[in-house]
Short mmCIF file of C-alpha atoms and ligand atoms in Angstrom, two decimals:
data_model
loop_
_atom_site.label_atom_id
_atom_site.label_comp_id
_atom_site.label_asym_id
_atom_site.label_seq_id
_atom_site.Cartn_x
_atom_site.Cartn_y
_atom_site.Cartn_z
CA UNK A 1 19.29 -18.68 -11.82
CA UNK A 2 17.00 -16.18 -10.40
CA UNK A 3 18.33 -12.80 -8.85
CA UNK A 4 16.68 -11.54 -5.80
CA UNK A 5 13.22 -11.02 -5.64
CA UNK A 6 12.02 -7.84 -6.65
CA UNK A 7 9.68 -6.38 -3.86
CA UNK A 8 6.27 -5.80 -5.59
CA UNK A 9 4.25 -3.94 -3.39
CA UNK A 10 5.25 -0.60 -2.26
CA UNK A 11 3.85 2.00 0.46
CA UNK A 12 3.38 5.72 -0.34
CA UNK A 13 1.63 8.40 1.41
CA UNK A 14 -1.53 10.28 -0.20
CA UNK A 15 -4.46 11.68 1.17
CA UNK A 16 -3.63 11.46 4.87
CA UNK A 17 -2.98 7.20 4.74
CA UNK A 18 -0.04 5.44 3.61
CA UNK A 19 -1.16 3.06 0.89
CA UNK A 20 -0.12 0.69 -1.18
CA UNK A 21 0.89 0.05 -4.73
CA UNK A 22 2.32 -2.21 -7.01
CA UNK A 23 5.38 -1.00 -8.58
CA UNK A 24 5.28 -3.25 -11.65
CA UNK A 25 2.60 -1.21 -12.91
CA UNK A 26 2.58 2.26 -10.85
CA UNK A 27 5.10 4.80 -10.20
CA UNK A 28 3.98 7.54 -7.74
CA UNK A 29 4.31 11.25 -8.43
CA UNK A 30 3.23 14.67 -6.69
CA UNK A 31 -0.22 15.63 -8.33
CA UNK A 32 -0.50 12.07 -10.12
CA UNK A 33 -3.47 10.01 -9.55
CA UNK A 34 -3.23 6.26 -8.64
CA UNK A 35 -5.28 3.22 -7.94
CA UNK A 36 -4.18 1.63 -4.45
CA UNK A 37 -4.39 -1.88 -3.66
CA UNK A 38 -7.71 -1.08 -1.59
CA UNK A 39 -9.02 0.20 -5.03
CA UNK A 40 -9.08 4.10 -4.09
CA UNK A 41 -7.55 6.52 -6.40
CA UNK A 42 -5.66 8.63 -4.52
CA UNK A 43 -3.41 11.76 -5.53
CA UNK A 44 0.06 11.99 -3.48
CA UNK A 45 0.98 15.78 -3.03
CA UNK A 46 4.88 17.44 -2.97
CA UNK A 47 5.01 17.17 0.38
CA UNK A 48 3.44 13.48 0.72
CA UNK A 49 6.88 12.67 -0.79
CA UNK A 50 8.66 14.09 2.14
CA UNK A 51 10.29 12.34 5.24
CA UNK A 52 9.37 15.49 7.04
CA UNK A 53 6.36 15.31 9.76
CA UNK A 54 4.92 12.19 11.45
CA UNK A 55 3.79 9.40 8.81
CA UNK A 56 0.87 8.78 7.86
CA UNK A 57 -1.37 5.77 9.63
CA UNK A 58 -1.29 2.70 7.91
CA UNK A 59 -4.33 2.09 5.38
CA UNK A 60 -5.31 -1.30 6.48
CA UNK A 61 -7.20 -2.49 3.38
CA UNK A 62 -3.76 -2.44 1.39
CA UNK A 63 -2.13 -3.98 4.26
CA UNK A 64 -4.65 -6.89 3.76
CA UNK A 65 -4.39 -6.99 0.14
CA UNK A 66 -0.53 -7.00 0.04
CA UNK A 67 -0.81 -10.23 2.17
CA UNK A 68 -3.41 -11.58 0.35
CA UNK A 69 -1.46 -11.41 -3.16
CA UNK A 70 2.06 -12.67 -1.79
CA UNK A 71 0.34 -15.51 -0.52
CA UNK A 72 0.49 -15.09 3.35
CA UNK A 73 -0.81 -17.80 5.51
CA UNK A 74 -4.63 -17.41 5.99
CA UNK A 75 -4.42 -16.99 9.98
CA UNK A 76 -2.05 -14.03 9.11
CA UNK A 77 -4.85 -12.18 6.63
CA UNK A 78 -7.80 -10.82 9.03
CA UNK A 79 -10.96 -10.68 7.64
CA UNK A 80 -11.97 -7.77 5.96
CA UNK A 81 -14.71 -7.01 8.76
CA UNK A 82 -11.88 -6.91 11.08
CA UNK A 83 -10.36 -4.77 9.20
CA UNK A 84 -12.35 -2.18 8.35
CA UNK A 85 -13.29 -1.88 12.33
CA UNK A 86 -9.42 -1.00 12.23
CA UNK A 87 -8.86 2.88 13.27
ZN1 LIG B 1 -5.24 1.84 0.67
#
């Protein structure tokens, strides 16, 4: 018997965009450097860890890439023109 799925992918703020990691290999911390799923290496802050403020806008490219490794259905994963046009 399994147990419950563990979420994998995870959001945290850096840099002015909430991104995405994988928390089997990445554990966020102020002033530590890490790889999102849209490849940028990105360096959350004190305050990035913070419910304070408005959040950040979604980055779109670890949107994508979160459905792309859990397997979504393809009409749910835009193309990565589309989203890249994305503000
Ligand atoms: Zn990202």
């Amino acid at each position: 018997m399994e147990g419950a799925p563990m979420i994998r992918h995870w959001w945290q703020p850096a840099e002015g965009r909430r991104h995405a990691y994988d928390r089997t290999t990445i554990t966020p911390g102020a002033d530590q450097m890490f790889t999102a799923l849209c490849g940028t290496e990105v360096t959350p802050t004190a305050s990035d860890f913070s419910l304070d403020g408005p959040p950040s806008p979604t980055c779109w490219q670890c949107d994508r890439e979160i459905r792309v490794r859990d397997g979504w259905p393809a009409e749910q994963i835009p193309s990565l023109a589309a989203v890249e046009a994305m503000p």
